[in-house]
PDB file of C-alpha atoms in Angstrom:
ATOM      1  CA  MET A 118      34.471 -18.024   0.437  1.00 50.00           C
ATOM      2  CA  LYS A 119      30.863 -17.086  -0.388  1.00 68.00           C
ATOM      3  CA  ALA A 120      29.994 -16.287   3.260  1.00 64.00           C
ATOM      4  CA  THR A 121      32.848 -13.958   3.770  1.00 68.00           C
ATOM      5  CA  SER A 122      32.095 -12.081   0.566  1.00 73.00           C
ATOM      6  CA  ILE A 123      28.567 -11.555   2.000  1.00 72.00           C
ATOM      7  CA  LEU A 124      29.872 -10.190   5.082  1.00 71.00           C
ATOM      8  CA  ILE A 125      32.201  -7.827   3.428  1.00 78.00           C
ATOM      9  CA  ARG A 126      29.462  -6.499   1.407  1.00 80.00           C
ATOM     10  CA  LEU A 127      26.872  -6.156   4.339  1.00 79.00           C
ATOM     11  CA  PRO A 128      27.987  -2.913   5.598  1.00 82.00           C
ATOM     12  CA  ARG A 129      27.589  -1.434   2.106  1.00 83.00           C
ATOM     13  CA  LEU A 130      24.138  -2.922   1.610  1.00 81.00           C
ATOM     14  CA  ALA A 131      22.886  -1.735   5.053  1.00 81.00           C
ATOM     15  CA  GLN A 132      24.006   1.684   4.142  1.00 82.00           C
ATOM     16  CA  THR A 133      22.248   1.662   0.923  1.00 81.00           C
ATOM     17  CA  VAL A 134      19.059   0.446   2.621  1.00 77.00           C
ATOM     18  CA  VAL A 135      19.175   3.207   5.202  1.00 79.00           C
ATOM     19  CA  LEU A 136      19.835   5.871   2.666  1.00 80.00           C
ATOM     20  CA  ALA A 137      16.851   4.558   0.675  1.00 77.00           C
ATOM     21  CA  ILE A 138      14.572   4.710   3.480  1.00 75.00           C
ATOM     22  CA  TRP A 139      15.814   8.119   4.388  1.00 81.00           C
ATOM     23  CA  ARG A 140      15.536   9.378   0.793  1.00 79.00           C
ATOM     24  CA  ASP A 141      11.992   7.986   0.181  1.00 75.00           C
ATOM     25  CA  ASP A 142      10.595   9.182   3.649  1.00 77.00           C
ATOM     26  CA  ALA A 143       9.678   5.597   4.361  1.00 79.00           C
ATOM     27  CA  LEU A 144       9.439   6.251   8.035  1.00 81.00           C
ATOM     28  CA  VAL A 145       6.971   8.974   7.492  1.00 84.00           C
ATOM     29  CA  ASP A 146       4.890   6.873   5.229  1.00 83.00           C
ATOM     30  CA  ALA A 147       4.897   3.873   7.467  1.00 85.00           C
ATOM     31  CA  SER A 148       3.709   6.016  10.538  1.00 87.00           C
ATOM     32  CA  ALA A 149       0.880   7.466   8.360  1.00 87.00           C
ATOM     33  CA  MET A 150      -0.280   4.019   7.375  1.00 87.00           C
ATOM     34  CA  ALA A 151      -0.239   2.972  11.042  1.00 90.00           C
ATOM     35  CA  PHE A 152      -2.054   5.956  12.008  1.00 91.00           C
ATOM     36  CA  SER A 153      -4.871   5.189   9.575  1.00 88.00           C
ATOM     37  CA  MET A 154      -5.032   1.779  10.739  1.00 88.00           C
ATOM     38  CA  PHE A 155      -5.382   3.054  14.372  1.00 89.00           C
ATOM     39  CA  LEU A 156      -8.154   5.361  13.240  1.00 87.00           C
ATOM     40  CA  ALA A 157      -9.909   2.509  11.424  1.00 86.00           C
ATOM     41  CA  SER A 158      -9.944   0.606  14.731  1.00 85.00           C
ATOM     42  CA  ILE A 159     -12.085   3.267  16.523  1.00 83.00           C
ATOM     43  CA  PRO A 160     -15.304   2.721  14.516  1.00 83.00           C
ATOM     44  CA  LEU A 161     -14.590  -1.018  14.188  1.00 82.00           C
ATOM     45  CA  THR A 162     -14.581  -1.212  17.907  1.00 79.00           C
ATOM     46  CA  ALA A 163     -17.841   0.577  18.098  1.00 77.00           C
ATOM     47  CA  LEU A 164     -19.183  -1.896  15.611  1.00 79.00           C
ATOM     48  CA  VAL A 165     -17.956  -4.876  17.542  1.00 77.00           C
ATOM     49  CA  GLY A 166     -19.579  -3.334  20.602  1.00 73.00           C
ATOM     50  CA  SER A 167     -22.828  -2.818  18.817  1.00 74.00           C
ATOM     51  CA  LEU A 168     -22.697  -6.516  17.552  1.00 76.00           C
ATOM     52  CA  MET A 169     -21.871  -7.864  20.992  1.00 74.00           C
ATOM     53  CA  ALA A 170     -24.771  -6.047  22.531  1.00 71.00           C
ATOM     54  CA  GLN A 171     -27.027  -7.440  19.846  1.00 73.00           C
ATOM     55  CA  VAL A 172     -25.869 -10.951  20.122  1.00 73.00           C
ATOM     56  CA  LEU A 173     -25.421 -11.140  23.916  1.00 70.00           C
ATOM     57  CA  HIS A 174     -28.822  -9.298  24.680  1.00 69.00           C
ATOM     58  CA  GLY A 175     -30.348 -11.646  27.274  1.00 60.00           C
ATOM     59  CA  ASP A 176     -27.985 -14.516  26.915  1.00 65.00           C
ATOM     60  CA  LEU A 177     -27.259 -15.314  30.574  1.00 57.00           C
ATOM     61  CA  ALA A 178     -24.505 -17.903  29.796  1.00 66.00           C
ATOM     62  CA  ALA A 179     -22.609 -15.496  27.483  1.00 67.00           C
ATOM     63  CA  LEU A 180     -23.134 -12.585  29.881  1.00 61.00           C
ATOM     64  CA  SER A 181     -21.746 -14.594  32.701  1.00 61.00           C
ATOM     65  CA  VAL A 182     -18.513 -15.471  30.599  1.00 67.00           C
ATOM     66  CA  LEU A 183     -18.286 -11.730  29.734  1.00 67.00           C
ATOM     67  CA  SER A 184     -18.783 -10.878  33.283  1.00 68.00           C
ATOM     68  CA  GLY A 185     -15.918 -13.066  34.303  1.00 70.00           C
ATOM     69  CA  LEU A 186     -13.677 -11.519  31.768  1.00 69.00           C
ATOM     70  CA  MET A 187     -14.871  -7.860  32.975  1.00 71.00           C
ATOM     71  CA  ASP A 188     -13.744  -8.744  36.618  1.00 74.00           C
ATOM     72  CA  LEU A 189     -10.137  -8.821  35.275  1.00 77.00           C
ATOM     73  CA  ALA A 190     -10.331  -5.431  33.525  1.00 75.00           C
ATOM     74  CA  PRO A 191      -9.568  -2.104  35.381  1.00 81.00           C
ATOM     75  CA  ASP A 192     -12.440  -0.190  36.369  1.00 81.00           C
ATOM     76  CA  GLU A 193     -11.988   2.567  33.755  1.00 81.00           C
ATOM     77  CA  VAL A 194     -12.206  -0.201  30.916  1.00 75.00           C
ATOM     78  CA  ARG A 195     -15.195  -1.841  32.657  1.00 74.00           C
ATOM     79  CA  GLY A 196     -17.017   1.413  32.615  1.00 78.00           C
ATOM     80  CA  LEU A 197     -16.144   2.208  28.991  1.00 75.00           C
ATOM     81  CA  LEU A 198     -17.381  -1.351  27.959  1.00 69.00           C
ATOM     82  CA  ASP A 199     -20.557  -0.985  29.955  1.00 71.00           C
ATOM     83  CA  ARG A 200     -21.350   2.324  28.288  1.00 72.00           C
ATOM     84  CA  SER A 201     -20.350   0.819  24.965  1.00 67.00           C
ATOM     85  CA  ILE A 202     -22.765  -2.119  25.332  1.00 63.00           C
ATOM     86  CA  ALA A 203     -25.548   0.015  26.628  1.00 64.00           C
ATOM     87  CA  ARG A 204     -25.187   2.284  23.647  1.00 62.00           C
ATOM     88  CA  GLY A 205     -24.825  -0.539  21.353  1.00 55.00           C
ATOM     89  CA  THR A 206     -28.324  -1.719  21.659  1.00 57.00           C
ATOM     90  CA  ASP A 207     -29.341   1.104  19.311  1.00 62.00           C
ATOM     91  CA  GLN A 208     -28.464  -0.637  16.051  1.00 68.00           C
ATOM     92  CA  SER A 209     -29.138   2.321  13.878  1.00 74.00           C
ATOM     93  CA  ALA A 210     -25.392   3.556  13.986  1.00 74.00           C
ATOM     94  CA  ALA A 211     -23.936   0.108  13.066  1.00 76.00           C
ATOM     95  CA  PRO A 212     -23.888   0.787   9.393  1.00 82.00           C
ATOM     96  CA  LEU A 213     -22.209   4.117  10.020  1.00 82.00           C
ATOM     97  CA  PHE A 214     -19.496   2.366  12.215  1.00 81.00           C
ATOM     98  CA  LEU A 215     -18.889  -0.026   9.381  1.00 83.00           C
ATOM     99  CA  LEU A 216     -18.561   2.670   6.723  1.00 86.00           C
ATOM    100  CA  GLY A 217     -16.223   4.596   9.075  1.00 85.00           C
ATOM    101  CA  ALA A 218     -13.953   1.635   9.630  1.00 86.00           C
ATOM    102  CA  LEU A 219     -13.865   0.737   5.978  1.00 88.00           C
ATOM    103  CA  TRP A 220     -13.076   4.369   4.909  1.00 88.00           C
ATOM    104  CA  MET A 221     -10.304   4.836   7.412  1.00 87.00           C
ATOM    105  CA  GLY A 222      -8.831   1.287   6.512  1.00 87.00           C
ATOM    106  CA  ALA A 223      -8.734   2.319   2.938  1.00 90.00           C
ATOM    107  CA  THR A 224      -6.662   5.353   3.783  1.00 89.00           C
ATOM    108  CA  ALA A 225      -3.888   3.092   4.784  1.00 88.00           C
ATOM    109  CA  PHE A 226      -4.130   1.021   1.511  1.00 88.00           C
ATOM    110  CA  GLN A 227      -4.278   4.319  -0.461  1.00 90.00           C
ATOM    111  CA  ASP A 228      -1.108   5.398   1.421  1.00 88.00           C
ATOM    112  CA  ALA A 229       0.596   2.224   0.523  1.00 87.00           C
ATOM    113  CA  MET A 230      -0.399   2.657  -3.183  1.00 89.00           C
ATOM    114  CA  THR A 231       1.301   6.121  -3.026  1.00 86.00           C
ATOM    115  CA  VAL A 232       4.368   4.773  -1.462  1.00 84.00           C
ATOM    116  CA  PHE A 233       4.764   2.056  -4.272  1.00 85.00           C
ATOM    117  CA  GLU A 234       3.981   4.611  -7.068  1.00 86.00           C
ATOM    118  CA  LYS A 235       6.720   6.742  -5.821  1.00 83.00           C
ATOM    119  CA  ALA A 236       9.117   4.004  -5.219  1.00 78.00           C
ATOM    120  CA  LEU A 237       8.643   2.328  -8.579  1.00 81.00           C
ATOM    121  CA  GLU A 238       8.300   5.592 -10.441  1.00 82.00           C
ATOM    122  CA  ALA A 239       5.108   4.475 -11.748  1.00 86.00           C
ATOM    123  CA  LYS A 240       2.340   6.303 -13.287  1.00 91.00           C
ATOM    124  CA  ARG A 241       0.321   8.298 -10.658  1.00 91.00           C
ATOM    125  CA  ARG A 242      -3.323   7.454 -10.136  1.00 92.00           C
ATOM    126  CA  SER A 243      -5.840  10.028  -9.350  1.00 93.00           C
ATOM    127  CA  TRP A 244      -7.092  10.217  -5.731  1.00 91.00           C
ATOM    128  CA  VAL A 245     -10.492   8.893  -6.745  1.00 93.00           C
ATOM    129  CA  ARG A 246      -9.117   5.867  -8.541  1.00 93.00           C
ATOM    130  CA  LYS A 247      -6.775   5.019  -5.509  1.00 91.00           C
ATOM    131  CA  ARG A 248      -9.701   5.367  -2.996  1.00 91.00           C
ATOM    132  CA  LEU A 249     -11.919   3.123  -5.088  1.00 91.00           C
ATOM    133  CA  ILE A 250      -9.137   0.403  -5.312  1.00 92.00           C
ATOM    134  CA  ALA A 251      -8.434   0.721  -1.712  1.00 89.00           C
ATOM    135  CA  LEU A 252     -12.118   0.348  -0.771  1.00 88.00           C
ATOM    136  CA  GLY A 253     -12.066  -2.836  -2.879  1.00 87.00           C
ATOM    137  CA  CYS A 254      -9.156  -4.173  -0.685  1.00 78.00           C
TER     138      CYS A 254
END
């Protein structure tokens, strides 16, 4: 009996969920958060390249393992990684890469806070307060 009552209510529940997603612009918010995380991956990739160049600098065993993996990559990727590792030997930009990744990642968390404030009809926080909270996450 209980299973059939759930099946009867399921179409209405699905309709309610779809309407709520549409009404609250959840897809727009989700795409904004995903884009912010993608943008955060760009300076993070540069930071990883910088750290790899520092750690692997002169280590023949690690370079041979990396070389074996590089043989599997397409020529374009290999060229990009070679340039990144060559550029990564200059460690002066590493803090900038870290700050860029943290700032862009915080944007996704700030977007999530805005979504929850809207969905729960909570008191809105200021942009600065949300940014500070998001940076702490």
